[in-house]
Amino acid sequence: MPQTAYPTLIDLGAWLQDAGFTAAAVANLDLETAAAAGVATFEQATGRKMLAVSQTREFDLTAVNPRGVLDLRADMASLTSVTVSGPAQVLNTDMRLREPNASDRGLPFWALQFARRFYPVVTYPQPSWAAIAVTGLWGYAATIPDDAWQGMLVLAGLELHPFLAQEFSHGALTYQEQDVTEHYGPDPMGSLRDNWRFVAFGPKELSGKPGGGGVVGLYKRVVFGAGGFM
């Protein structure tokens, strides 16, 4: 079920143990820093704030284009209120959310469209500064989808991979004890790292392209024209 909080060091430790690492190996890691890095990397790569928070953001009147569209330049999970130079605007009368059916598809809104146009004073522009106040839940959603949450853990795991590999091989290429020999090679646990990268970013040929692949690609905010494509 969707998560109500970002992954913590406890979540990351449990996830690594589920992946086969011992409790002793996990105990030596900086899980708190890695968990935070996994969240930050996911949100930076997708261009989204995944867990929405209640805020009021202000916009100049000049930010409204000739078609009455105000690009919010961010995701909005839900709208509480909008005021323009003081008076409150009525949803679906004075303005509407775009795209109108986004919430039905589990997607955030990216813009407002006003029913009227605003003409700020050119000679004295100050009255247009921060004239629009938009209050609501800013971010992708009130909860984090399970696959996105797992993606954050995968990225946290990638942060820790060099330390896990060192713990596994202790820097040796080969280990031998009596008749038992283990070959680690120059890239211990490289296949695990590659698998985690595949989950996060998809095939290498997609990782640098708009949208990309993997779970990051599923949530990447691609902007074109005058707004966001969800």
PDB file of C-alpha atoms in Angstrom:
ATOM      1  CA  MET A   1       0.000   0.000   0.000  1.00  0.00           C
ATOM      2  CA  PRO A   2       1.197   3.581  -0.574  1.00  0.00           C
ATOM      3  CA  GLN A   3       3.635   4.909   2.008  1.00  0.00           C
ATOM      4  CA  THR A   4       2.937   7.915   4.230  1.00  0.00           C
ATOM      5  CA  ALA A   5       6.617   8.743   4.868  1.00  0.00           C
ATOM      6  CA  TYR A   6       9.967   8.597   3.113  1.00  0.00           C
ATOM      7  CA  PRO A   7      12.198   5.532   3.695  1.00  0.00           C
ATOM      8  CA  THR A   8      14.172   5.721   6.940  1.00  0.00           C
ATOM      9  CA  LEU A   9      17.360   4.039   8.132  1.00  0.00           C
ATOM     10  CA  ILE A  10      15.185   1.324   9.682  1.00  0.00           C
ATOM     11  CA  ASP A  11      13.460   0.659   6.354  1.00  0.00           C
ATOM     12  CA  LEU A  12      16.799   0.577   4.541  1.00  0.00           C
ATOM     13  CA  GLY A  13      18.362  -1.803   7.073  1.00  0.00           C
ATOM     14  CA  ALA A  14      15.421  -4.209   6.791  1.00  0.00           C
ATOM     15  CA  TRP A  15      15.513  -3.991   2.983  1.00  0.00           C
ATOM     16  CA  LEU A  16      19.227  -4.850   2.869  1.00  0.00           C
ATOM     17  CA  GLN A  17      18.748  -7.806   5.193  1.00  0.00           C
ATOM     18  CA  ASP A  18      15.888  -9.017   3.011  1.00  0.00           C
ATOM     19  CA  ALA A  19      18.352  -8.803   0.098  1.00  0.00           C
ATOM     20  CA  GLY A  20      20.642 -11.263   1.894  1.00  0.00           C
ATOM     21  CA  PHE A  21      23.105  -9.088   3.814  1.00  0.00           C
ATOM     22  CA  THR A  22      23.749 -10.016   7.418  1.00  0.00           C
ATOM     23  CA  ALA A  23      22.669  -7.856  10.330  1.00  0.00           C
ATOM     24  CA  ALA A  24      26.340  -7.470  11.294  1.00  0.00           C
ATOM     25  CA  ALA A  25      27.269  -6.137   7.834  1.00  0.00           C
ATOM     26  CA  VAL A  26      24.328  -3.748   7.805  1.00  0.00           C
ATOM     27  CA  ALA A  27      25.140  -2.470  11.303  1.00  0.00           C
ATOM     28  CA  ASN A  28      28.462  -1.049  10.044  1.00  0.00           C
ATOM     29  CA  LEU A  29      26.800   1.171   7.438  1.00  0.00           C
ATOM     30  CA  ASP A  30      25.658   4.801   7.612  1.00  0.00           C
ATOM     31  CA  LEU A  31      22.049   3.938   6.858  1.00  0.00           C
ATOM     32  CA  GLU A  32      20.622   7.332   7.777  1.00  0.00           C
ATOM     33  CA  THR A  33      22.782   9.232   5.292  1.00  0.00           C
ATOM     34  CA  ALA A  34      22.202   6.631   2.569  1.00  0.00           C
ATOM     35  CA  ALA A  35      18.415   6.663   3.033  1.00  0.00           C
ATOM     36  CA  ALA A  36      18.353  10.463   2.736  1.00  0.00           C
ATOM     37  CA  ALA A  37      20.600  10.295  -0.337  1.00  0.00           C
ATOM     38  CA  GLY A  38      18.302   7.735  -1.962  1.00  0.00           C
ATOM     39  CA  VAL A  39      15.311  10.042  -1.529  1.00  0.00           C
ATOM     40  CA  ALA A  40      17.222  13.086  -2.778  1.00  0.00           C
ATOM     41  CA  THR A  41      18.578  11.243  -5.826  1.00  0.00           C
ATOM     42  CA  PHE A  42      15.127   9.935  -6.757  1.00  0.00           C
ATOM     43  CA  GLU A  43      13.484  13.360  -6.491  1.00  0.00           C
ATOM     44  CA  GLN A  44      16.308  15.098  -8.341  1.00  0.00           C
ATOM     45  CA  ALA A  45      16.245  12.516 -11.144  1.00  0.00           C
ATOM     46  CA  THR A  46      12.456  12.701 -11.524  1.00  0.00           C
ATOM     47  CA  GLY A  47      12.143  16.446 -10.986  1.00  0.00           C
ATOM     48  CA  ARG A  48       9.380  15.843  -8.434  1.00  0.00           C
ATOM     49  CA  LYS A  49       8.669  16.216  -4.743  1.00  0.00           C
ATOM     50  CA  MET A  50       7.029  12.861  -4.151  1.00  0.00           C
ATOM     51  CA  LEU A  51       5.462  13.446  -0.731  1.00  0.00           C
ATOM     52  CA  ALA A  52       3.261  16.525  -0.925  1.00  0.00           C
ATOM     53  CA  VAL A  53       3.281  19.148   1.829  1.00  0.00           C
ATOM     54  CA  SER A  54       0.848  21.961   2.592  1.00  0.00           C
ATOM     55  CA  GLN A  55       2.197  25.309   1.417  1.00  0.00           C
ATOM     56  CA  THR A  56       1.187  28.673   0.000  1.00  0.00           C
ATOM     57  CA  ARG A  57       3.173  29.803  -3.026  1.00  0.00           C
ATOM     58  CA  GLU A  58       2.954  33.216  -4.648  1.00  0.00           C
ATOM     59  CA  PHE A  59       3.137  34.205  -8.310  1.00  0.00           C
ATOM     60  CA  ASP A  60       3.255  37.483 -10.192  1.00  0.00           C
ATOM     61  CA  LEU A  61       0.329  38.369 -12.439  1.00  0.00           C
ATOM     62  CA  THR A  62       2.778  38.478 -15.336  1.00  0.00           C
ATOM     63  CA  ALA A  63       3.265  34.706 -14.896  1.00  0.00           C
ATOM     64  CA  VAL A  64      -0.242  34.148 -16.339  1.00  0.00           C
ATOM     65  CA  ASN A  65       0.076  33.681 -20.098  1.00  0.00           C
ATOM     66  CA  PRO A  66      -2.332  35.185 -22.678  1.00  0.00           C
ATOM     67  CA  ARG A  67      -4.505  32.052 -22.527  1.00  0.00           C
ATOM     68  CA  GLY A  68      -5.002  32.559 -18.800  1.00  0.00           C
ATOM     69  CA  VAL A  69      -2.720  29.639 -17.856  1.00  0.00           C
ATOM     70  CA  LEU A  70      -0.477  29.845 -14.811  1.00  0.00           C
ATOM     71  CA  ASP A  71       2.222  27.175 -14.965  1.00  0.00           C
ATOM     72  CA  LEU A  72       2.821  26.175 -11.341  1.00  0.00           C
ATOM     73  CA  ARG A  73       6.333  24.951 -12.191  1.00  0.00           C
ATOM     74  CA  ALA A  74       5.766  22.075  -9.789  1.00  0.00           C
ATOM     75  CA  ASP A  75       3.326  19.297  -8.960  1.00  0.00           C
ATOM     76  CA  MET A  76       0.202  19.977  -6.923  1.00  0.00           C
ATOM     77  CA  ALA A  77      -1.595  17.003  -5.389  1.00  0.00           C
ATOM     78  CA  SER A  78      -4.657  18.997  -4.324  1.00  0.00           C
ATOM     79  CA  LEU A  79      -5.800  22.596  -4.180  1.00  0.00           C
ATOM     80  CA  THR A  80      -7.085  24.393  -1.077  1.00  0.00           C
ATOM     81  CA  SER A  81      -7.518  27.992  -2.231  1.00  0.00           C
ATOM     82  CA  VAL A  82      -6.447  30.638  -4.729  1.00  0.00           C
ATOM     83  CA  THR A  83      -6.555  34.390  -4.260  1.00  0.00           C
ATOM     84  CA  VAL A  84      -5.735  37.136  -6.751  1.00  0.00           C
ATOM     85  CA  SER A  85      -4.848  40.523  -5.261  1.00  0.00           C
ATOM     86  CA  GLY A  86      -6.960  39.560  -2.221  1.00  0.00           C
ATOM     87  CA  PRO A  87     -10.291  38.142  -3.478  1.00  0.00           C
ATOM     88  CA  ALA A  88     -10.695  34.352  -3.418  1.00  0.00           C
ATOM     89  CA  GLN A  89     -11.181  32.575  -6.740  1.00  0.00           C
ATOM     90  CA  VAL A  90     -13.908  29.956  -7.075  1.00  0.00           C
ATOM     91  CA  LEU A  91     -12.790  26.618  -8.495  1.00  0.00           C
ATOM     92  CA  ASN A  92     -14.435  25.740 -11.830  1.00  0.00           C
ATOM     93  CA  THR A  93     -15.959  29.213 -11.994  1.00  0.00           C
ATOM     94  CA  ASP A  94     -13.084  31.701 -11.812  1.00  0.00           C
ATOM     95  CA  MET A  95     -10.417  29.139 -12.633  1.00  0.00           C
ATOM     96  CA  ARG A  96      -9.840  25.424 -13.138  1.00  0.00           C
ATOM     97  CA  LEU A  97      -7.055  22.934 -12.506  1.00  0.00           C
ATOM     98  CA  ARG A  98      -5.059  21.404 -15.326  1.00  0.00           C
ATOM     99  CA  GLU A  99      -5.213  18.794 -16.374  1.00  0.00           C
ATOM    100  CA  PRO A 100      -8.848  18.581 -15.220  1.00  0.00           C
ATOM    101  CA  ASN A 101      -8.909  14.756 -14.953  1.00  0.00           C
ATOM    102  CA  ALA A 102      -5.413  14.297 -13.538  1.00  0.00           C
ATOM    103  CA  SER A 103      -6.569  13.188 -10.087  1.00  0.00           C
ATOM    104  CA  ASP A 104      -8.756  10.466 -11.651  1.00  0.00           C
ATOM    105  CA  ARG A 105      -5.564   8.995 -13.126  1.00  0.00           C
ATOM    106  CA  GLY A 106      -3.601   9.312  -9.893  1.00  0.00           C
ATOM    107  CA  LEU A 107      -1.532  12.201 -11.266  1.00  0.00           C
ATOM    108  CA  PRO A 108      -0.831  15.682  -9.876  1.00  0.00           C
ATOM    109  CA  PHE A 109      -1.919  18.986 -11.402  1.00  0.00           C
ATOM    110  CA  TRP A 110       0.591  21.250 -13.112  1.00  0.00           C
ATOM    111  CA  ALA A 111      -1.254  24.493 -13.839  1.00  0.00           C
ATOM    112  CA  LEU A 112      -4.235  26.751 -13.205  1.00  0.00           C
ATOM    113  CA  GLN A 113      -6.306  28.296 -15.972  1.00  0.00           C
ATOM    114  CA  PHE A 114      -8.223  31.464 -15.169  1.00  0.00           C
ATOM    115  CA  ALA A 115     -11.522  32.439 -16.763  1.00  0.00           C
ATOM    116  CA  ARG A 116     -10.402  36.070 -17.055  1.00  0.00           C
ATOM    117  CA  ARG A 117      -7.205  37.804 -18.066  1.00  0.00           C
ATOM    118  CA  PHE A 118      -5.187  40.039 -15.801  1.00  0.00           C
ATOM    119  CA  TYR A 119      -3.522  43.237 -16.948  1.00  0.00           C
ATOM    120  CA  PRO A 120      -0.874  44.375 -14.461  1.00  0.00           C
ATOM    121  CA  VAL A 121       0.043  48.030 -14.417  1.00  0.00           C
ATOM    122  CA  VAL A 122       3.120  48.474 -16.581  1.00  0.00           C
ATOM    123  CA  THR A 123       4.421  51.776 -15.178  1.00  0.00           C
ATOM    124  CA  TYR A 124       4.080  50.679 -11.572  1.00  0.00           C
ATOM    125  CA  PRO A 125       4.425  46.906 -11.622  1.00  0.00           C
ATOM    126  CA  GLN A 126       4.553  46.379  -7.865  1.00  0.00           C
ATOM    127  CA  PRO A 127       0.802  45.633  -7.555  1.00  0.00           C
ATOM    128  CA  SER A 128       1.354  42.579  -9.766  1.00  0.00           C
ATOM    129  CA  TRP A 129       4.164  41.177  -7.642  1.00  0.00           C
ATOM    130  CA  ALA A 130       3.105  38.053  -5.737  1.00  0.00           C
ATOM    131  CA  ALA A 131      -0.530  38.967  -6.431  1.00  0.00           C
ATOM    132  CA  ILE A 132      -1.564  35.322  -6.890  1.00  0.00           C
ATOM    133  CA  ALA A 133      -1.456  33.114  -3.787  1.00  0.00           C
ATOM    134  CA  VAL A 134      -1.984  29.360  -4.309  1.00  0.00           C
ATOM    135  CA  THR A 135      -2.488  27.149  -1.243  1.00  0.00           C
ATOM    136  CA  GLY A 136      -2.622  23.381  -1.397  1.00  0.00           C
ATOM    137  CA  LEU A 137      -0.672  20.158  -1.142  1.00  0.00           C
ATOM    138  CA  TRP A 138       2.452  20.763  -3.213  1.00  0.00           C
ATOM    139  CA  GLY A 139       4.042  17.570  -4.493  1.00  0.00           C
ATOM    140  CA  TYR A 140       3.184  14.401  -6.375  1.00  0.00           C
ATOM    141  CA  ALA A 141       0.687  12.967  -3.885  1.00  0.00           C
ATOM    142  CA  ALA A 142      -0.266  12.782  -0.211  1.00  0.00           C
ATOM    143  CA  THR A 143       1.368   9.327  -0.135  1.00  0.00           C
ATOM    144  CA  ILE A 144       4.323   7.783  -1.971  1.00  0.00           C
ATOM    145  CA  PRO A 145       3.507   5.007  -4.481  1.00  0.00           C
ATOM    146  CA  ASP A 146       5.037   1.682  -3.515  1.00  0.00           C
ATOM    147  CA  ASP A 147       7.246   1.384  -6.604  1.00  0.00           C
ATOM    148  CA  ALA A 148       8.635   4.899  -6.108  1.00  0.00           C
ATOM    149  CA  TRP A 149       9.312   4.119  -2.439  1.00  0.00           C
ATOM    150  CA  GLN A 150      11.155   0.943  -3.420  1.00  0.00           C
ATOM    151  CA  GLY A 151      13.069   2.950  -6.015  1.00  0.00           C
ATOM    152  CA  MET A 152      14.338   5.242  -3.266  1.00  0.00           C
ATOM    153  CA  LEU A 153      15.603   2.218  -1.360  1.00  0.00           C
ATOM    154  CA  VAL A 154      17.349   0.894  -4.477  1.00  0.00           C
ATOM    155  CA  LEU A 155      19.108   4.232  -4.935  1.00  0.00           C
ATOM    156  CA  ALA A 156      20.088   4.186  -1.273  1.00  0.00           C
ATOM    157  CA  GLY A 157      21.496   0.702  -1.841  1.00  0.00           C
ATOM    158  CA  LEU A 158      23.568   2.044  -4.743  1.00  0.00           C
ATOM    159  CA  GLU A 159      25.004   4.674  -2.396  1.00  0.00           C
ATOM    160  CA  LEU A 160      26.128   1.880  -0.085  1.00  0.00           C
ATOM    161  CA  HIS A 161      27.319  -0.566  -2.743  1.00  0.00           C
ATOM    162  CA  PRO A 162      31.059   0.283  -2.486  1.00  0.00           C
ATOM    163  CA  PHE A 163      30.951  -0.309   1.265  1.00  0.00           C
ATOM    164  CA  LEU A 164      28.979  -3.533   0.876  1.00  0.00           C
ATOM    165  CA  ALA A 165      31.454  -4.774  -1.731  1.00  0.00           C
ATOM    166  CA  GLN A 166      34.377  -3.937   0.545  1.00  0.00           C
ATOM    167  CA  GLU A 167      32.721  -5.748   3.444  1.00  0.00           C
ATOM    168  CA  PHE A 168      32.148  -8.750   1.192  1.00  0.00           C
ATOM    169  CA  SER A 169      35.654  -9.084  -0.280  1.00  0.00           C
ATOM    170  CA  HIS A 170      37.791  -7.041   2.154  1.00  0.00           C
ATOM    171  CA  GLY A 171      39.613  -5.716  -0.893  1.00  0.00           C
ATOM    172  CA  ALA A 172      40.901  -9.132  -1.940  1.00  0.00           C
ATOM    173  CA  LEU A 173      40.603 -10.582  -5.442  1.00  0.00           C
ATOM    174  CA  THR A 174      40.682 -14.166  -4.169  1.00  0.00           C
ATOM    175  CA  TYR A 175      40.164 -15.827  -0.807  1.00  0.00           C
ATOM    176  CA  GLN A 176      41.411 -19.320  -0.036  1.00  0.00           C
ATOM    177  CA  GLU A 177      41.145 -21.443   3.093  1.00  0.00           C
ATOM    178  CA  GLN A 178      42.221 -25.069   2.913  1.00  0.00           C
ATOM    179  CA  ASP A 179      40.354 -26.545  -0.055  1.00  0.00           C
ATOM    180  CA  VAL A 180      37.866 -23.663  -0.407  1.00  0.00           C
ATOM    181  CA  THR A 181      38.637 -20.849  -2.859  1.00  0.00           C
ATOM    182  CA  GLU A 182      36.472 -17.801  -3.566  1.00  0.00           C
ATOM    183  CA  HIS A 183      37.143 -15.497  -6.519  1.00  0.00           C
ATOM    184  CA  TYR A 184      35.847 -11.958  -6.103  1.00  0.00           C
ATOM    185  CA  GLY A 185      37.482 -10.355  -9.127  1.00  0.00           C
ATOM    186  CA  PRO A 186      38.202  -6.626  -9.524  1.00  0.00           C
ATOM    187  CA  ASP A 187      34.500  -5.700  -9.273  1.00  0.00           C
ATOM    188  CA  PRO A 188      32.952  -7.656  -6.381  1.00  0.00           C
ATOM    189  CA  MET A 189      29.154  -7.701  -6.443  1.00  0.00           C
ATOM    190  CA  GLY A 190      29.210  -5.779  -9.720  1.00  0.00           C
ATOM    191  CA  SER A 191      26.221  -7.765 -10.984  1.00  0.00           C
ATOM    192  CA  LEU A 192      24.199  -6.669  -7.955  1.00  0.00           C
ATOM    193  CA  ARG A 193      25.065  -3.027  -8.626  1.00  0.00           C
ATOM    194  CA  ASP A 194      24.071  -3.407 -12.287  1.00  0.00           C
ATOM    195  CA  ASN A 195      20.775  -5.041 -11.317  1.00  0.00           C
ATOM    196  CA  TRP A 196      19.971  -2.218  -8.911  1.00  0.00           C
ATOM    197  CA  ARG A 197      20.815   0.349 -11.586  1.00  0.00           C
ATOM    198  CA  PHE A 198      18.535  -1.467 -14.027  1.00  0.00           C
ATOM    199  CA  VAL A 199      15.651  -1.318 -11.539  1.00  0.00           C
ATOM    200  CA  ALA A 200      16.219   2.393 -10.946  1.00  0.00           C
ATOM    201  CA  PHE A 201      17.079   3.621 -14.452  1.00  0.00           C
ATOM    202  CA  GLY A 202      16.327   0.816 -16.918  1.00  0.00           C
ATOM    203  CA  PRO A 203      18.679  -0.186 -19.764  1.00  0.00           C
ATOM    204  CA  LYS A 204      21.812   1.917 -20.242  1.00  0.00           C
ATOM    205  CA  GLU A 205      20.613   3.152 -23.627  1.00  0.00           C
ATOM    206  CA  LEU A 206      17.580   4.787 -21.965  1.00  0.00           C
ATOM    207  CA  SER A 207      19.195   6.218 -18.840  1.00  0.00           C
ATOM    208  CA  GLY A 208      20.191   9.510 -20.444  1.00  0.00           C
ATOM    209  CA  LYS A 209      17.063  10.080 -22.541  1.00  0.00           C
ATOM    210  CA  PRO A 210      13.943  12.117 -21.636  1.00  0.00           C
ATOM    211  CA  GLY A 211      11.701   9.871 -19.608  1.00  0.00           C
ATOM    212  CA  GLY A 212      14.472   7.283 -19.345  1.00  0.00           C
ATOM    213  CA  GLY A 213      13.658   3.852 -18.001  1.00  0.00           C
ATOM    214  CA  GLY A 214      13.198   2.011 -14.750  1.00  0.00           C
ATOM    215  CA  VAL A 215      11.163   3.317 -11.860  1.00  0.00           C
ATOM    216  CA  VAL A 216      12.784   6.749 -12.197  1.00  0.00           C
ATOM    217  CA  GLY A 217      11.585   6.923 -15.793  1.00  0.00           C
ATOM    218  CA  LEU A 218       8.028   6.107 -14.725  1.00  0.00           C
ATOM    219  CA  TYR A 219       7.892   9.202 -12.533  1.00  0.00           C
ATOM    220  CA  LYS A 220      10.170  11.587 -14.415  1.00  0.00           C
ATOM    221  CA  ARG A 221       8.483  14.938 -14.980  1.00  0.00           C
ATOM    222  CA  VAL A 222       8.960  15.810 -18.637  1.00  0.00           C
ATOM    223  CA  VAL A 223       8.208  19.428 -19.521  1.00  0.00           C
ATOM    224  CA  PHE A 224       7.338  20.468 -23.044  1.00  0.00           C
ATOM    225  CA  GLY A 225       5.731  23.564 -24.510  1.00  0.00           C
ATOM    226  CA  ALA A 226       3.968  25.612 -21.854  1.00  0.00           C
ATOM    227  CA  GLY A 227       3.559  22.986 -19.191  1.00  0.00           C
ATOM    228  CA  GLY A 228       4.296  19.643 -17.681  1.00  0.00           C
ATOM    229  CA  PHE A 229       3.575  16.278 -19.159  1.00  0.00           C
ATOM    230  CA  MET A 230       2.724  13.811 -16.401  1.00  0.00           C
TER     231      MET A 230
END
